[in-house]
Short mmCIF file of C-alpha atoms and ligand atoms in Angstrom, two decimals:
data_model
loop_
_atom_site.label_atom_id
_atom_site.label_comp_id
_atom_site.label_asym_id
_atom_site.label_seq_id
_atom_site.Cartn_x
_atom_site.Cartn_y
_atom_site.Cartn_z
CA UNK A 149 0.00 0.00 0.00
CA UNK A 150 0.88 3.40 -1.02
CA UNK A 151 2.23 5.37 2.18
CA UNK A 152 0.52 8.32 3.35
CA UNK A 153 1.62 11.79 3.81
CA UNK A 154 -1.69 12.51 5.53
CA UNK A 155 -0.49 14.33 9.52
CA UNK A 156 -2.38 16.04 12.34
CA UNK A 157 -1.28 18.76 14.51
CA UNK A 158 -3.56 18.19 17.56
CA UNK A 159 -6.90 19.10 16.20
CA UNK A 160 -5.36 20.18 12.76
CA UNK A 161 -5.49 17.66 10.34
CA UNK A 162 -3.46 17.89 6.95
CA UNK A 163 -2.99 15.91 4.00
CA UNK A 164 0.57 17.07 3.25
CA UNK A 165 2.94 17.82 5.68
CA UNK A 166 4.56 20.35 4.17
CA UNK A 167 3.42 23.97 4.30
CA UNK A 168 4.07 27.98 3.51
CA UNK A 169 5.76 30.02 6.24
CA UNK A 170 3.84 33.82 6.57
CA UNK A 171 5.53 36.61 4.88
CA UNK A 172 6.59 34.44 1.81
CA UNK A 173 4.03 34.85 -1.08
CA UNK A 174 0.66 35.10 1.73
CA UNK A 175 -0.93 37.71 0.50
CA UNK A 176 -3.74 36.93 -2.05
CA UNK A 177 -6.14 33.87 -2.63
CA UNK A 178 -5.38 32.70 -6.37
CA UNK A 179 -1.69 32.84 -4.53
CA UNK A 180 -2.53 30.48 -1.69
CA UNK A 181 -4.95 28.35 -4.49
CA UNK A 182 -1.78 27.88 -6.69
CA UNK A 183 0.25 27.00 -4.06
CA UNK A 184 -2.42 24.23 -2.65
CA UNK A 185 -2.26 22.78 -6.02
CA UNK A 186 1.70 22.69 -6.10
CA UNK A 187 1.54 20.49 -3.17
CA UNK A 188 1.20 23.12 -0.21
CA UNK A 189 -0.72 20.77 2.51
CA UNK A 190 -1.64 24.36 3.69
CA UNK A 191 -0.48 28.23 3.31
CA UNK A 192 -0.26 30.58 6.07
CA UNK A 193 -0.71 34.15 5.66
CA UNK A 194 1.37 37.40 5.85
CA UNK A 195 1.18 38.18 9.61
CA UNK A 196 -1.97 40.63 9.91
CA UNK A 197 -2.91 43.76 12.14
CA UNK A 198 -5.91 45.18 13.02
CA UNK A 199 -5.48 48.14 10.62
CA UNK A 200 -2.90 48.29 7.44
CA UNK A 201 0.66 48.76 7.68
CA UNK A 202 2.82 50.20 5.38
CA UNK A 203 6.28 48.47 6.48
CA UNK A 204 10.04 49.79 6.39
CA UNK A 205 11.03 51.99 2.89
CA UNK A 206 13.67 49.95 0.73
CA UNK A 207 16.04 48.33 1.21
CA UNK A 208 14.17 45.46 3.01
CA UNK A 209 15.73 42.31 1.98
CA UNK A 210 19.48 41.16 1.74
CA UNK A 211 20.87 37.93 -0.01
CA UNK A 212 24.16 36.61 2.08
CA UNK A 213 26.65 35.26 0.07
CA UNK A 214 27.36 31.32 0.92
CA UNK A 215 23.15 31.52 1.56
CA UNK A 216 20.19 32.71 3.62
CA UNK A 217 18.67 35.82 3.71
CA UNK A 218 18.43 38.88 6.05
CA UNK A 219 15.12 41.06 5.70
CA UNK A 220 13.35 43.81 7.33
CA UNK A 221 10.00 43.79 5.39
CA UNK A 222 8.29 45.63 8.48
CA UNK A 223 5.32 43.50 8.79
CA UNK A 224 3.81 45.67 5.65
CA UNK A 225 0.27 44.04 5.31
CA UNK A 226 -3.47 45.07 4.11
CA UNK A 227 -4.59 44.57 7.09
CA UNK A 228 -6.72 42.22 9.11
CA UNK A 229 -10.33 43.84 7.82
CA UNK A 230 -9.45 44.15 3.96
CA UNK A 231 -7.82 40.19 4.34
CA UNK A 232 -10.77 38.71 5.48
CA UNK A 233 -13.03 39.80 3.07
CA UNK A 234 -10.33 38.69 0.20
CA UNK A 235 -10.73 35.49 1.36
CA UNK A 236 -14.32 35.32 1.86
CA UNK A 237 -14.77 33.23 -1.45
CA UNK A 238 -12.30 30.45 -0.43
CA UNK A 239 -13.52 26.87 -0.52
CA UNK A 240 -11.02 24.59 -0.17
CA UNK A 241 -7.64 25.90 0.37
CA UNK A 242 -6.22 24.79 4.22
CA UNK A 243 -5.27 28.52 5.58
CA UNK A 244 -3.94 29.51 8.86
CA UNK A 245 -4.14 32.89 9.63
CA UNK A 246 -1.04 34.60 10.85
CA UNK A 247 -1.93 37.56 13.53
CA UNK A 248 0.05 40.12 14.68
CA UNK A 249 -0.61 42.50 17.39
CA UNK A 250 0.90 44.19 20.89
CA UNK A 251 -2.46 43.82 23.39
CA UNK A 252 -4.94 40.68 23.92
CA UNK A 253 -7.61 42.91 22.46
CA UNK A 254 -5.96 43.34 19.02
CA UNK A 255 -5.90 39.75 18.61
CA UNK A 256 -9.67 38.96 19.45
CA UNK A 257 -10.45 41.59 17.37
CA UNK A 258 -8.94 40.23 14.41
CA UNK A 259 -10.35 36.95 15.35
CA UNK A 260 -13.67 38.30 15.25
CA UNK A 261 -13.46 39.44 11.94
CA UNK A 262 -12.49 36.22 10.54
CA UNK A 263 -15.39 34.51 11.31
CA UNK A 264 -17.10 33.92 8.40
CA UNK A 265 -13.86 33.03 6.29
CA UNK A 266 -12.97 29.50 6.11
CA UNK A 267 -9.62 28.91 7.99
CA UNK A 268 -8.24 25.77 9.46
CA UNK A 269 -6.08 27.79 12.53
CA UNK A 270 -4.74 31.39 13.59
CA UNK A 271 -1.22 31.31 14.20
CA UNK A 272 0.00 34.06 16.77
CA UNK A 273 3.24 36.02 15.41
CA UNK A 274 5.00 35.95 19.00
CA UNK A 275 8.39 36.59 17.13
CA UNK A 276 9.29 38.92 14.50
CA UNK A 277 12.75 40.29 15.68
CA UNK A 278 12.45 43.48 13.87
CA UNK A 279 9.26 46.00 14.73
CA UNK A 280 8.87 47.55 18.04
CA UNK A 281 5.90 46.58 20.49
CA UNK A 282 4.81 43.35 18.27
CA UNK A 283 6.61 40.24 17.52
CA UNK A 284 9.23 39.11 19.79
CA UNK A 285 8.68 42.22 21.89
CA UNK A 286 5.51 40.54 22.98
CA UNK A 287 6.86 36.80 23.04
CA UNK A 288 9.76 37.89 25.68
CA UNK A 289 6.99 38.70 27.82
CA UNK A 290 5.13 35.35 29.19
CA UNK A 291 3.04 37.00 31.20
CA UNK A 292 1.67 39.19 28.23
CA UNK A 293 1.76 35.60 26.08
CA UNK A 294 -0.51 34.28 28.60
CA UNK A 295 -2.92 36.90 28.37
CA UNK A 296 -2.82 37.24 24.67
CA UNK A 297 -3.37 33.31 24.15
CA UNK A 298 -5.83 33.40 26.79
CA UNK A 299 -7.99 35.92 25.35
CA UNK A 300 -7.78 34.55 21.38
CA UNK A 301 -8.68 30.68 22.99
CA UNK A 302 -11.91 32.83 24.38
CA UNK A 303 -12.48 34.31 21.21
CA UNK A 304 -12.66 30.82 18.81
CA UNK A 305 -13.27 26.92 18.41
CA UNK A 306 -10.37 27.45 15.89
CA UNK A 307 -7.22 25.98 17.05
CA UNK A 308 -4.74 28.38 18.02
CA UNK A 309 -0.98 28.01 17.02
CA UNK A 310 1.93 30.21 18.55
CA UNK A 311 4.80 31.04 16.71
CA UNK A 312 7.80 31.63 19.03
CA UNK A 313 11.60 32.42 18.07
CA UNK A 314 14.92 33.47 19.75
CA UNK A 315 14.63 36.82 21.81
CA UNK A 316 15.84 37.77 25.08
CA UNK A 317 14.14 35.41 27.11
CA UNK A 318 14.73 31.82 27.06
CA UNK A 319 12.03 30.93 24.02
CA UNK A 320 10.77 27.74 26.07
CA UNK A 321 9.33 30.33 28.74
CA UNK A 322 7.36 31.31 26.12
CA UNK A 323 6.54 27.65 24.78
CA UNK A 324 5.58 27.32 28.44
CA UNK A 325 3.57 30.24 28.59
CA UNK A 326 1.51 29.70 25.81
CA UNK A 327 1.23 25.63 26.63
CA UNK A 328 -0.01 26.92 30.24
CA UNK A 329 -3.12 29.08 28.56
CA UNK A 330 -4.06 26.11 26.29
CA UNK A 331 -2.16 26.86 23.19
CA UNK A 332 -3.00 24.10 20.40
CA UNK A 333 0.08 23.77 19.01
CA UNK A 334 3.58 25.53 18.34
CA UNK A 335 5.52 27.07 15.31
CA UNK A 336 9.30 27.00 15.41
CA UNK A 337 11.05 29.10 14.80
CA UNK A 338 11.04 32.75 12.98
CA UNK A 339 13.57 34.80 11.74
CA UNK A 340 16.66 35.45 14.02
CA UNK A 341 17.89 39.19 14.69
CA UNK A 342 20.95 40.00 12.68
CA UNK A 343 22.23 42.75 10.86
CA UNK A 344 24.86 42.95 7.24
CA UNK A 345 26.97 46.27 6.82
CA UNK A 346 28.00 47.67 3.20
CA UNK A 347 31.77 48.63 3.52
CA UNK A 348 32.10 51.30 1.13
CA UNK A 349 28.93 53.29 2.82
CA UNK A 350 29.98 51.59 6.32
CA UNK A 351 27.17 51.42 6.88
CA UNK A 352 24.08 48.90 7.87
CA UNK A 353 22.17 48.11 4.41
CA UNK A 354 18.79 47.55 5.34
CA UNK A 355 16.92 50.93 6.01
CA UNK A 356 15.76 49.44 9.29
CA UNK A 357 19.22 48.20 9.93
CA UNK A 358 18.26 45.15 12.31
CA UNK A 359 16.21 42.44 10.33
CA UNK A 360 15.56 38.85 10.59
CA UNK A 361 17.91 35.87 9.13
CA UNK A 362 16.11 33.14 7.31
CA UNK A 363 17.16 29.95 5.30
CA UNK A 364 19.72 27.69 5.20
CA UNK A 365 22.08 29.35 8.06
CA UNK A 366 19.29 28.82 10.72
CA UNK A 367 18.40 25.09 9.72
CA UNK A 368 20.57 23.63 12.68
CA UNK A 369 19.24 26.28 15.29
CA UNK A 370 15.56 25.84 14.43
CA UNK A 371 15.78 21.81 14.52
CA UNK A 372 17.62 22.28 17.62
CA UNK A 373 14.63 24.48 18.93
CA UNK A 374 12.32 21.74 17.67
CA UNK A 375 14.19 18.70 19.25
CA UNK A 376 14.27 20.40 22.85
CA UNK A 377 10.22 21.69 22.56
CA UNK A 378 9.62 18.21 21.64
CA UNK A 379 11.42 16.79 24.60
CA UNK A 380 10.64 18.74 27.14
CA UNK A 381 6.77 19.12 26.40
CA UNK A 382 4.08 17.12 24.76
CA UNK A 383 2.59 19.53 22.50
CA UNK A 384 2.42 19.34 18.51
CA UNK A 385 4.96 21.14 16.43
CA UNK A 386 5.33 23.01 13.36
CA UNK A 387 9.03 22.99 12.32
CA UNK A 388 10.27 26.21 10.37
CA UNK A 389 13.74 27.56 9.61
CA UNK A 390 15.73 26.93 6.88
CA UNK A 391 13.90 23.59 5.26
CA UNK A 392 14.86 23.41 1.59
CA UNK A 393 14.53 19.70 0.99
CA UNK A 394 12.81 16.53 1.90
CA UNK A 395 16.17 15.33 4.14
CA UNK A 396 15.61 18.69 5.61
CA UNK A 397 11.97 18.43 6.28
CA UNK A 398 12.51 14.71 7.23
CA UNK A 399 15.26 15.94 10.34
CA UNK A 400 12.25 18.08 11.89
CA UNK A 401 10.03 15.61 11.12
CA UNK A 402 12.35 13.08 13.45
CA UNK A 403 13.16 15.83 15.59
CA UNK A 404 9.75 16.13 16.86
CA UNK A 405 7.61 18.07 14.13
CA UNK A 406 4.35 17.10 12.83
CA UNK A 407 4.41 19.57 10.48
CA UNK A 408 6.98 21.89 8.64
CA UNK A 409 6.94 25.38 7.03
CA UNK A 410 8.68 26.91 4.26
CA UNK A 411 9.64 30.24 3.44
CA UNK A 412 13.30 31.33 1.81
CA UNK A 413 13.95 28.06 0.08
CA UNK A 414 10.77 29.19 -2.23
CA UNK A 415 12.97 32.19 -3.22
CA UNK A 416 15.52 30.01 -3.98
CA UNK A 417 13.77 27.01 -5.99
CA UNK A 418 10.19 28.94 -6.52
CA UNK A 419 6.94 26.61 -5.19
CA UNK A 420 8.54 22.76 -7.00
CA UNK A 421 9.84 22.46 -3.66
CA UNK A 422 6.53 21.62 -1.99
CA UNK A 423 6.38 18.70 -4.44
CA UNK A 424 10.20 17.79 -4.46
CA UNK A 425 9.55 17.59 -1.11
CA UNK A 426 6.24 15.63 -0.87
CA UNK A 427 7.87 12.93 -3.39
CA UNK A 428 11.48 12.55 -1.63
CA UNK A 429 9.04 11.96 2.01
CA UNK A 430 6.95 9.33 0.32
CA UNK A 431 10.07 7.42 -1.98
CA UNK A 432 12.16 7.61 1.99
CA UNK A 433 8.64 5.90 3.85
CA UNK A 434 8.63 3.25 1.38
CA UNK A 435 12.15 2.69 1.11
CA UNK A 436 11.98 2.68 5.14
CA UNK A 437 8.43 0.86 4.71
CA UNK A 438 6.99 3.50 7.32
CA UNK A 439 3.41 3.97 6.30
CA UNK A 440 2.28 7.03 8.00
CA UNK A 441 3.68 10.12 8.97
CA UNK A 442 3.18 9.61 12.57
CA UNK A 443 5.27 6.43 12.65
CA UNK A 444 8.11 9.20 12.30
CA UNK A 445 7.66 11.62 14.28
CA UNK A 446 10.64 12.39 17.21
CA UNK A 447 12.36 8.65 16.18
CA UNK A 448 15.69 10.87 16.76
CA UNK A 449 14.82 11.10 20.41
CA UNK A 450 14.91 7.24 21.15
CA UNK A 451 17.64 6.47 23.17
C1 FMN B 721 10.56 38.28 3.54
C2 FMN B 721 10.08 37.56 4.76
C3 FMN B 721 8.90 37.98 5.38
C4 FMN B 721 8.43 37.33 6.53
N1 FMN B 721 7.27 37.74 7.12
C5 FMN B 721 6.78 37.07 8.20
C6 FMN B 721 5.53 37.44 8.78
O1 FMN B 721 4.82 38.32 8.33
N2 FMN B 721 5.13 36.74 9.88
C7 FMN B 721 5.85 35.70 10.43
O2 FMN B 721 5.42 35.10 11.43
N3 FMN B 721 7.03 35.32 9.87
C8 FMN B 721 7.50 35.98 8.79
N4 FMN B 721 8.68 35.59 8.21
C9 FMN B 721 9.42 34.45 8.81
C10 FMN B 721 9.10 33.14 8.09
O3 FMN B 721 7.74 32.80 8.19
C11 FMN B 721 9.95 31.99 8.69
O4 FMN B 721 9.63 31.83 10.05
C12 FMN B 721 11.44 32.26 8.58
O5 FMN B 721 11.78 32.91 7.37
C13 FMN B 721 12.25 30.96 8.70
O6 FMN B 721 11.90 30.06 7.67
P1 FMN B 721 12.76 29.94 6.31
O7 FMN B 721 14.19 29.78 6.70
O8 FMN B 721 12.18 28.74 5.62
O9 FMN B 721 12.54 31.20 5.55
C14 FMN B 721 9.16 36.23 7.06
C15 FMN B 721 10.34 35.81 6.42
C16 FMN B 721 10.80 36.44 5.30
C17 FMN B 721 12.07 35.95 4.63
#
């Protein structure tokens, strides 16, 4: 029998494991319908706030050489509003809203205003390193994490993911934190703070200056991330950081993740790698004559 690439994250059930990470091509519907029928098992959306944002002026993004990816986009979005009426028409793309916000109240709000668009989860942006009063400002609080999750689990019947990355508190006090207000399951990680310099202007290149690395440089940290959520709480996991191929996506997948994201590779390779990746999963389960997904998940933790 044919194996299956069919996975759940708690209450979220997918029929591909592989996913896109918000920010990377999430913001329109025939998008996120093209994607689903490149092999997407779901897309998750730019990160939206209550009202639109404009983001950083240019330059926003930096290739590094050897790899990877520094950017300081600014969380530039429509807005939460003009989004959910975009989507209105969907039928049967698997989205997951990505919210972004600094109080409890912004995020039921948003919620709110999602509810008559069909999406399969919100997922709480707890992490971007590079805009003041959102993001990781917000996720190196715990005590504001609990509130926040708190409040959105209130708001909806719609499971509720956090997405946590590296700040200046320990990230698994946030894991904790949102775990401890019912969280449904956890995305890591996001983009990591870091900065590139221009020698001839000596100066920082992006506009912002700080942004966010992504892609292959972070791979190791982010499986790392996933390895330790994984064996320090039982909670499902989204793995996201620097996943380019199926080897890649298979090391979260052992590591502990029952799902993974993808954001820079798709720069690199354009949307094939959804189905590069779906195939080299299913030729490794027979090969390995695995015939679920679950059969693999956190293997690499058996002692
Ligand atoms: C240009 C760009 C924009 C991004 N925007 C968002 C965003 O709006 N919300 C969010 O949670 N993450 C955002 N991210 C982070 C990605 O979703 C992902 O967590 C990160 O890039 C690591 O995955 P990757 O190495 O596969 O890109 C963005 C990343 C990039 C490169």
């Amino acid at each position: 029998m044919e194996p299956s690439l069919v996975t759940s994250i708690g209450k979220i059930q997918l029929e591909r494991p592989v996913m896109l990470a918000s920010g990377i091509l999430g913001i329109s519907l025939d998008v996120f319908n093209r994607l689903y029928r490149s092999g997407a098992g779901a897309v998750v959306s730019k990160s939206l706030s209550t009202e639109p944002w404009d983001g950083y002026p240019n330059p926003t993004i930096f290739g590094i050489n050897g790899g990877g990816w520094i950017n300081a986009v600014g969380l530039s979005n429509p807005g939460a509003p003009n989004f959910a009426k975009m989507i209105e028409p969907n039928k049967d793309v698997p989205i997951i809203i990505s919210l972004v916000g600094s109080i409890p109240e912004d995020f039921s709000t948003m919620v709110e205003q999602f509810k008559n668009s069909k999406v399969i989860a919100y997922e709480l942006n707890l992490s971007c390193p590079h805009v003041a009063k959102v993001g990781l400002e917000v996720g190196d609080d715990p005590e504001l994490v609990k509130k926040i999750v708190s409040t959105v689990k209130n708001s909806t019947n719609v499971p509720v993911i956090a997405k946590v990355g590296l700040g200046t508190t320990h990230y698994l006090n946030t894991v904790s934190a949102a775990i401890d207000s019912g969280i449904d399951a956890i995305t890591a990680i996001n983009t990591i703070r870091a900065i590139a310099i221009d020698v001839e202007t000596q100066r920082p290149i992006l506009s912002n200056k700080f942004g966010g690395l992504s892609g292959t440089p972070i791979k190791p940290i982010a499986l790392r991330c996933v390895y330790e959520i994984s064996s320090k709480y039982d909670i499902p996991i989204i793995g996201c950081g620097g996943i380019s191929t199926w080897e890649d996506a298979l090391e979260f997948i052992l590591a502990g993740a029952s799902a993974i994201q993808i954001g820079s590779a798709i720069g690199d390779n354009w949307i094939h790698v959804f189905n590069d990746i779906n195939k080299g999963i299913l030729q490794y389960m027979k090969r390995k004559g695995y015939s679920k997904i679950d059969e693999m998940i956190g293997l690499a933790k058996k002692s």
